[in-house]
Amino acid sequence: MKKLIRIILAVALVAVVCISSFAFVNSVAGCDRRRRQRECEMEDDHEDCCCCVPGTVFYLGKDTVTQGDWQNAVGSPIGVYGSYAHILPNPPVKRTEIPVGNFSVPVGGYTWTDYGWTPTQIAGLPYNRTDPPYWDEYVSLEPRINYTLNGTLYDMPSIGLIQWPAFEWAWDDFNSSDPRAAHFKTTVEGSGGPGTRLTCWDDGSERGYPSDGYINITLEFPKGMFMLSLYAYDMERWQRPNQTIYITDESGEILASAVMEGTEFDEGIYLQFLVCGPTTVIVQVMKGSESVNAVLSGIFVDKLPCVKWCGKTIGFWKTNIGKQIRKIRGRGWQVDIEVIREALNKIHDRYGWSWIPYGDDQDIKAWRLLSYRDPITGKRMAWNATIKAQAQALALLLTAEIFGGIFDPEMIEIDGYGSDRILGWINQIVAEFNKASPDYVFIYNVADFLNNLNE
């Protein structure tokens, strides 16, 4: 009898161990479902292993709220720009348009009518610099983000193919009070700094031609995954209705594109792209047909960790908060309440939504919302589409803020809604909330799907 009991206990113990091991293995595998990433991590240099194919580029989104204070980038997915490299145009204070980069227009011996030069542009020619960093404020970690500038390649009748320079222009000196003015952090000999200043690179199309002028910025990226952010504004607020950003490879094939237009362009806009290195890309800033010229006022690069998206359910967040504010019995939680509070505050500041729990009693408000209750009264509202959508979206944004994974390059298909990357889906949700009449069913379904992905 004793022998039989020992056998039964042994079998039970083995069963428990097997079940526990199975659950653990599956929970880990659930967040690491991509063979490419697992193979990548087995390589000798896995710390620098890029979780997307080198040469891959795709559009991430836009930021219309940060303006010139790029170190406090409230509209950035990571809250900052330029942590790896930043490049800002900073021409000498000559009140002339300064040509930079290689160009084939003769410097002397010709009148300005031969090549479309204005007298002011001719006055700027002696200050040409053909080698970076020109007068630019250029700061980069190693390995460096190397760059060069060129203007429009133009076939002028009776003269032939001409390589125009890119130009640098400053609307003011240091220190500007305009919120669009970029913050300069260093001193550049001949130009000044630090401080705030309204400056740009431009293509010189204010000459009147070519009608399809552009600036080309060639950027060399080392190994890794990077966020490339491009900043521009229409200084006069009426001279440039729009312009298009193209990211191409060295052969000219378009890899990604986005448009700057309207009041967003007037007040300062960042376009964000993901770039997988090592690779060389060309950023082409193409002027709009009705714009006086094409402009760019900053290039910012941030290196991103290769974190894959792993959803956390609404119950995960409700339990983590509930245990710590004693609304749910039990000990032990995965995310400390102080971390959650900090994330809630960042989400509130970034999106400006009044329904994000903030300030006094934010812990209990967050727990109520995640429980499908009215955040103020605590009344159960599981039937309410708005509350359900807000709760699922809050869980999604908490996961994105605390666990990352928003730059996962893999496409995610959601039945009935199409395919997008995780950040693309989040941007769609944000855009929907910002509408006068949000589609709360869409928000709920998409957020719920992403929250349960990999669980």
PDB file of C-alpha atoms in Angstrom, residues 70-71 81-90 132-133 135-147 183-188 194 201 219 299-302:
ATOM      1  CA  TRP A  70      13.551  68.111 -30.371  1.00  0.00           C
ATOM      2  CA  GLN A  71      15.124  66.905 -27.117  1.00  0.00           C
ATOM      3  CA  TYR A  81      14.899  62.867 -31.352  1.00  0.00           C
ATOM      4  CA  GLY A  82      18.572  62.784 -32.229  1.00  0.00           C
ATOM      5  CA  SER A  83      19.831  60.538 -29.427  1.00  0.00           C
ATOM      6  CA  TYR A  84      22.173  58.854 -31.932  1.00  0.00           C
ATOM      7  CA  ALA A  85      22.770  61.725 -34.384  1.00  0.00           C
ATOM      8  CA  HIS A  86      21.379  65.109 -35.320  1.00  0.00           C
ATOM      9  CA  ILE A  87      22.187  67.472 -38.205  1.00  0.00           C
ATOM     10  CA  LEU A  88      20.928  71.071 -38.342  1.00  0.00           C
ATOM     11  CA  PRO A  89      21.576  73.688 -41.074  1.00  0.00           C
ATOM     12  CA  ASN A  90      23.492  76.583 -39.534  1.00  0.00           C
ATOM     13  CA  PRO A 132      30.300  68.026 -44.928  1.00  0.00           C
ATOM     14  CA  PRO A 133      29.630  69.082 -42.272  1.00  0.00           C
ATOM     15  CA  TRP A 135      28.428  74.854 -41.444  1.00  0.00           C
ATOM     16  CA  ASP A 136      25.913  72.406 -40.073  1.00  0.00           C
ATOM     17  CA  GLU A 137      25.612  71.414 -36.442  1.00  0.00           C
ATOM     18  CA  TYR A 138      26.572  67.760 -36.826  1.00  0.00           C
ATOM     19  CA  VAL A 139      26.675  65.400 -33.848  1.00  0.00           C
ATOM     20  CA  SER A 140      26.824  61.620 -34.220  1.00  0.00           C
ATOM     21  CA  LEU A 141      27.757  58.576 -32.199  1.00  0.00           C
ATOM     22  CA  GLU A 142      30.096  55.971 -33.671  1.00  0.00           C
ATOM     23  CA  PRO A 143      29.789  54.433 -36.191  1.00  0.00           C
ATOM     24  CA  ARG A 144      28.744  57.764 -37.662  1.00  0.00           C
ATOM     25  CA  ILE A 145      25.706  58.599 -39.734  1.00  0.00           C
ATOM     26  CA  ASN A 146      27.616  60.037 -42.704  1.00  0.00           C
ATOM     27  CA  TYR A 147      25.806  62.475 -44.992  1.00  0.00           C
ATOM     28  CA  HIS A 183      17.461  74.191 -30.598  1.00  0.00           C
ATOM     29  CA  PHE A 184      21.164  74.298 -31.457  1.00  0.00           C
ATOM     30  CA  LYS A 185      23.497  72.760 -28.879  1.00  0.00           C
ATOM     31  CA  THR A 186      26.999  73.543 -30.144  1.00  0.00           C
ATOM     32  CA  THR A 187      29.062  76.438 -31.502  1.00  0.00           C
ATOM     33  CA  VAL A 188      29.943  76.344 -35.204  1.00  0.00           C
ATOM     34  CA  PRO A 194      24.114  77.464 -29.189  1.00  0.00           C
ATOM     35  CA  TRP A 201      18.381  73.693 -46.398  1.00  0.00           C
ATOM     36  CA  LEU A 219      22.703  59.130 -45.509  1.00  0.00           C
ATOM     37  CA  ILE A 299      17.696  65.419 -39.569  1.00  0.00           C
ATOM     38  CA  PHE A 300      17.462  63.248 -36.454  1.00  0.00           C
ATOM     39  CA  VAL A 301      18.480  59.625 -35.924  1.00  0.00           C
ATOM     40  CA  ASP A 302      17.695  57.337 -32.982  1.00  0.00           C
TER      41      ASP A 302
END
